[in-house]
Amino acid sequence: NMTRDTIDRATKRGAGGLDGAQMEEIRYEGYGPKGVAVLVDTLTDNRNRTVAEIRHAFSKFGGNLGTTGSVGYLFSKKGVITFPPGSEEERIFEIALEAGAEDAITYPDNSIDIWIEESQLASLTQRYQEKNLNLANSEVTWLASTKVELNDEDQEKLEHLIELLEDLDDVQNVYTNQA
């Protein structure tokens, strides 16, 4: 849960308004419980503070910060379009197929994810909108090529780690390869 303070600071930083500091986008790679791969995208004006905070978060929950490239290769950039439960599955799949989507998944709650090459995300999103198929979300994300199964205890540790990371001011996104 972001506090007003955090949001204000992040907004100022994004606009370069905090002491005119130089903002850098830095990706950190690490391991969570049972070797789960974790990618952490940050936007920071102080990489020493950021790396210290991230290292602390990892060590607190039995993980560790890896070197650049240690887990990044397990992820590829993909576009994903999500439809809410109750959407017209057949039409959505048909359009996905025509567009050359890589995967179409219906979840137990009947929501749907369509995975596509990042470069084709915008045109497929537009196609769905033109056909009045109301999507819940369309974004570029990092998809893991291999997934790690966790037991309940490790799952809980990972959730705490992700929460702690996401609460850091400099962290923008966290991705894992947990199944």
mmCIF file of C-alpha atoms in Angstrom:
data_model
loop_
_atom_site.group_PDB
_atom_site.id
_atom_site.type_symbol
_atom_site.label_atom_id
_atom_site.label_comp_id
_atom_site.label_asym_id
_atom_site.label_seq_id
_atom_site.Cartn_x
_atom_site.Cartn_y
_atom_site.Cartn_z
ATOM 1 C CA ASN A 1 0.000 0.000 0.000
ATOM 2 C CA MET A 2 1.582 3.237 -1.177
ATOM 3 C CA THR A 3 1.475 6.161 1.184
ATOM 4 C CA ARG A 4 0.724 9.654 -0.115
ATOM 5 C CA ASP A 5 4.340 10.470 0.742
ATOM 6 C CA THR A 6 5.786 7.683 -1.361
ATOM 7 C CA ILE A 7 3.594 8.641 -4.305
ATOM 8 C CA ASP A 8 4.556 12.310 -4.040
ATOM 9 C CA ARG A 9 8.228 11.405 -3.837
ATOM 10 C CA ALA A 10 8.004 9.017 -6.763
ATOM 11 C CA THR A 11 6.146 11.614 -8.827
ATOM 12 C CA LYS A 12 8.692 14.301 -8.012
ATOM 13 C CA ARG A 13 11.538 11.931 -8.781
ATOM 14 C CA GLY A 14 9.952 10.873 -12.053
ATOM 15 C CA ALA A 15 9.665 14.524 -13.000
ATOM 16 C CA GLY A 16 13.267 15.117 -11.944
ATOM 17 C CA GLY A 17 12.060 17.511 -9.257
ATOM 18 C CA LEU A 18 13.949 16.119 -6.273
ATOM 19 C CA ASP A 19 17.164 18.176 -6.066
ATOM 20 C CA GLY A 20 17.395 17.709 -9.841
ATOM 21 C CA ALA A 21 18.889 14.280 -9.182
ATOM 22 C CA GLN A 22 19.718 12.023 -12.117
ATOM 23 C CA MET A 23 17.243 9.162 -12.362
ATOM 24 C CA GLU A 24 18.488 5.778 -13.511
ATOM 25 C CA GLU A 25 16.556 2.672 -14.433
ATOM 26 C CA ILE A 26 18.350 -0.320 -12.958
ATOM 27 C CA ARG A 27 17.333 -3.974 -13.012
ATOM 28 C CA TYR A 28 18.400 -6.211 -10.147
ATOM 29 C CA GLU A 29 18.343 -9.996 -10.412
ATOM 30 C CA GLY A 30 18.216 -12.391 -7.533
ATOM 31 C CA TYR A 31 17.009 -15.606 -6.021
ATOM 32 C CA GLY A 32 14.104 -16.094 -3.662
ATOM 33 C CA PRO A 33 13.343 -19.185 -1.592
ATOM 34 C CA LYS A 34 14.192 -22.497 -3.334
ATOM 35 C CA GLY A 35 16.058 -20.606 -6.049
ATOM 36 C CA VAL A 36 13.022 -18.851 -7.498
ATOM 37 C CA ALA A 37 14.243 -16.266 -10.006
ATOM 38 C CA VAL A 38 13.329 -12.668 -9.132
ATOM 39 C CA LEU A 39 13.683 -9.612 -11.391
ATOM 40 C CA VAL A 40 13.371 -6.202 -9.754
ATOM 41 C CA ASP A 41 13.018 -3.113 -11.950
ATOM 42 C CA THR A 42 13.900 0.131 -10.209
ATOM 43 C CA LEU A 43 14.021 3.834 -10.919
ATOM 44 C CA THR A 44 16.495 5.503 -8.589
ATOM 45 C CA ASP A 45 18.529 8.630 -7.957
ATOM 46 C CA ASN A 46 20.846 6.755 -5.605
ATOM 47 C CA ARG A 47 21.926 3.272 -6.650
ATOM 48 C CA ASN A 48 23.834 2.667 -3.395
ATOM 49 C CA ARG A 49 20.717 3.169 -1.294
ATOM 50 C CA THR A 50 18.615 1.102 -3.693
ATOM 51 C CA VAL A 51 20.976 -1.877 -3.866
ATOM 52 C CA ALA A 52 21.339 -1.867 -0.073
ATOM 53 C CA GLU A 53 17.550 -1.885 0.415
ATOM 54 C CA ILE A 54 17.062 -4.643 -2.152
ATOM 55 C CA ARG A 55 19.893 -6.779 -0.770
ATOM 56 C CA HIS A 56 18.364 -6.408 2.706
ATOM 57 C CA ALA A 57 14.919 -7.499 1.447
ATOM 58 C CA PHE A 58 16.388 -10.605 -0.206
ATOM 59 C CA SER A 59 18.453 -11.655 2.801
ATOM 60 C CA LYS A 60 15.534 -11.134 5.188
ATOM 61 C CA PHE A 61 13.549 -13.845 3.392
ATOM 62 C CA GLY A 62 16.272 -16.358 2.645
ATOM 63 C CA GLY A 63 17.056 -15.138 -0.840
ATOM 64 C CA ASN A 64 20.059 -13.401 -2.294
ATOM 65 C CA LEU A 65 20.916 -10.793 -4.864
ATOM 66 C CA GLY A 66 22.543 -12.269 -7.961
ATOM 67 C CA THR A 67 24.836 -10.757 -10.543
ATOM 68 C CA THR A 68 23.521 -9.137 -13.715
ATOM 69 C CA GLY A 69 22.429 -11.876 -16.098
ATOM 70 C CA SER A 70 22.124 -14.510 -13.365
ATOM 71 C CA VAL A 71 18.384 -14.997 -13.843
ATOM 72 C CA GLY A 72 17.420 -12.466 -16.523
ATOM 73 C CA TYR A 73 17.922 -15.003 -19.296
ATOM 74 C CA LEU A 74 15.006 -17.010 -17.864
ATOM 75 C CA PHE A 75 12.587 -14.227 -18.814
ATOM 76 C CA SER A 76 11.474 -12.812 -22.124
ATOM 77 C CA LYS A 77 9.513 -9.651 -22.801
ATOM 78 C CA LYS A 78 5.955 -10.411 -23.899
ATOM 79 C CA GLY A 79 2.662 -8.646 -24.385
ATOM 80 C CA VAL A 80 -0.296 -9.906 -22.384
ATOM 81 C CA ILE A 81 -3.940 -8.959 -22.788
ATOM 82 C CA THR A 82 -6.273 -9.928 -19.974
ATOM 83 C CA PHE A 83 -10.039 -10.296 -20.218
ATOM 84 C CA PRO A 84 -12.357 -10.426 -17.187
ATOM 85 C CA PRO A 85 -14.471 -13.502 -16.365
ATOM 86 C CA GLY A 86 -17.550 -13.789 -18.556
ATOM 87 C CA SER A 87 -15.845 -12.567 -21.742
ATOM 88 C CA GLU A 88 -16.614 -14.153 -25.126
ATOM 89 C CA GLU A 89 -13.925 -16.834 -25.081
ATOM 90 C CA GLU A 90 -14.513 -18.168 -28.587
ATOM 91 C CA ARG A 91 -14.290 -14.767 -30.303
ATOM 92 C CA ILE A 92 -11.287 -13.770 -28.206
ATOM 93 C CA PHE A 93 -9.419 -16.995 -29.087
ATOM 94 C CA GLU A 94 -10.375 -16.688 -32.774
ATOM 95 C CA ILE A 95 -8.931 -13.168 -33.014
ATOM 96 C CA ALA A 96 -5.837 -14.231 -31.060
ATOM 97 C CA LEU A 97 -5.267 -17.092 -33.479
ATOM 98 C CA GLU A 98 -5.596 -14.808 -36.520
ATOM 99 C CA ALA A 99 -3.097 -12.391 -34.957
ATOM 100 C CA GLY A 100 -0.561 -15.162 -34.350
ATOM 101 C CA ALA A 101 -0.755 -15.012 -30.554
ATOM 102 C CA GLU A 102 1.618 -17.395 -28.762
ATOM 103 C CA ASP A 103 -0.761 -18.597 -26.089
ATOM 104 C CA ALA A 104 -4.343 -18.247 -24.918
ATOM 105 C CA ILE A 105 -5.187 -19.317 -21.379
ATOM 106 C CA THR A 106 -8.536 -19.529 -19.612
ATOM 107 C CA TYR A 107 -8.168 -19.600 -15.825
ATOM 108 C CA PRO A 108 -10.441 -21.337 -13.292
ATOM 109 C CA ASP A 109 -12.187 -18.002 -12.580
ATOM 110 C CA ASN A 110 -12.871 -17.723 -16.370
ATOM 111 C CA SER A 111 -10.604 -14.754 -16.877
ATOM 112 C CA ILE A 112 -8.460 -15.033 -20.018
ATOM 113 C CA ASP A 113 -4.861 -14.141 -20.865
ATOM 114 C CA ILE A 114 -3.651 -13.794 -24.441
ATOM 115 C CA TRP A 115 0.164 -13.812 -24.829
ATOM 116 C CA ILE A 116 1.728 -12.214 -27.895
ATOM 117 C CA GLU A 117 5.032 -10.832 -29.155
ATOM 118 C CA GLU A 118 5.619 -7.422 -27.587
ATOM 119 C CA SER A 119 5.733 -5.756 -31.036
ATOM 120 C CA GLN A 120 2.192 -6.934 -31.827
ATOM 121 C CA LEU A 121 0.577 -6.004 -28.527
ATOM 122 C CA ALA A 122 -0.727 -2.589 -29.616
ATOM 123 C CA SER A 123 -2.351 -3.803 -32.836
ATOM 124 C CA LEU A 124 -4.018 -6.805 -31.171
ATOM 125 C CA THR A 125 -5.273 -4.616 -28.320
ATOM 126 C CA GLN A 126 -6.732 -2.221 -30.861
ATOM 127 C CA ARG A 127 -8.350 -5.101 -32.753
ATOM 128 C CA TYR A 128 -10.121 -6.280 -29.599
ATOM 129 C CA GLN A 129 -11.298 -2.751 -28.837
ATOM 130 C CA GLU A 130 -12.666 -2.330 -32.369
ATOM 131 C CA LYS A 131 -14.640 -5.574 -31.909
ATOM 132 C CA ASN A 132 -16.017 -4.223 -28.606
ATOM 133 C CA LEU A 133 -14.394 -6.987 -26.576
ATOM 134 C CA ASN A 134 -13.749 -5.315 -23.243
ATOM 135 C CA LEU A 135 -10.314 -6.161 -21.990
ATOM 136 C CA ALA A 136 -9.291 -5.644 -18.385
ATOM 137 C CA ASN A 137 -5.628 -4.980 -19.072
ATOM 138 C CA SER A 138 -3.022 -4.820 -21.824
ATOM 139 C CA GLU A 139 0.653 -4.558 -20.926
ATOM 140 C CA VAL A 140 4.201 -5.590 -21.604
ATOM 141 C CA THR A 141 5.543 -7.960 -18.979
ATOM 142 C CA TRP A 142 8.360 -10.413 -18.385
ATOM 143 C CA LEU A 143 7.409 -14.058 -18.815
ATOM 144 C CA ALA A 144 9.558 -16.820 -17.357
ATOM 145 C CA SER A 145 10.517 -19.729 -19.592
ATOM 146 C CA THR A 146 10.744 -22.157 -16.675
ATOM 147 C CA LYS A 147 8.606 -22.225 -13.551
ATOM 148 C CA VAL A 148 9.503 -23.300 -10.021
ATOM 149 C CA GLU A 149 6.921 -25.051 -7.820
ATOM 150 C CA LEU A 150 6.931 -23.970 -4.169
ATOM 151 C CA ASN A 151 5.445 -25.540 -1.056
ATOM 152 C CA ASP A 152 3.213 -23.399 1.161
ATOM 153 C CA GLU A 153 5.998 -22.299 3.474
ATOM 154 C CA ASP A 154 8.303 -21.142 0.657
ATOM 155 C CA GLN A 155 5.336 -19.623 -1.175
ATOM 156 C CA GLU A 156 4.649 -17.494 1.902
ATOM 157 C CA LYS A 157 8.312 -16.432 2.152
ATOM 158 C CA LEU A 158 8.279 -15.421 -1.511
ATOM 159 C CA GLU A 159 5.086 -13.402 -1.052
ATOM 160 C CA HIS A 160 6.681 -11.542 1.874
ATOM 161 C CA LEU A 161 9.815 -10.874 -0.182
ATOM 162 C CA ILE A 162 7.786 -9.507 -3.104
ATOM 163 C CA GLU A 163 5.716 -7.345 -0.744
ATOM 164 C CA LEU A 164 8.844 -5.958 0.917
ATOM 165 C CA LEU A 165 10.431 -5.219 -2.469
ATOM 166 C CA GLU A 166 7.282 -3.572 -3.842
ATOM 167 C CA ASP A 167 7.110 -1.341 -0.743
ATOM 168 C CA LEU A 168 10.539 0.158 -1.522
ATOM 169 C CA ASP A 169 10.244 3.650 -3.017
ATOM 170 C CA ASP A 170 12.587 2.922 -5.918
ATOM 171 C CA VAL A 171 11.004 -0.357 -7.027
ATOM 172 C CA GLN A 172 8.761 -0.181 -10.097
ATOM 173 C CA ASN A 173 8.049 -3.861 -10.826
ATOM 174 C CA VAL A 174 8.891 -7.320 -9.509
ATOM 175 C CA TYR A 175 8.724 -10.477 -11.653
ATOM 176 C CA THR A 176 9.313 -14.095 -10.574
ATOM 177 C CA ASN A 177 9.260 -17.534 -12.172
ATOM 178 C CA GLN A 178 7.200 -19.141 -9.455
ATOM 179 C CA ALA A 179 4.673 -21.605 -10.878
#
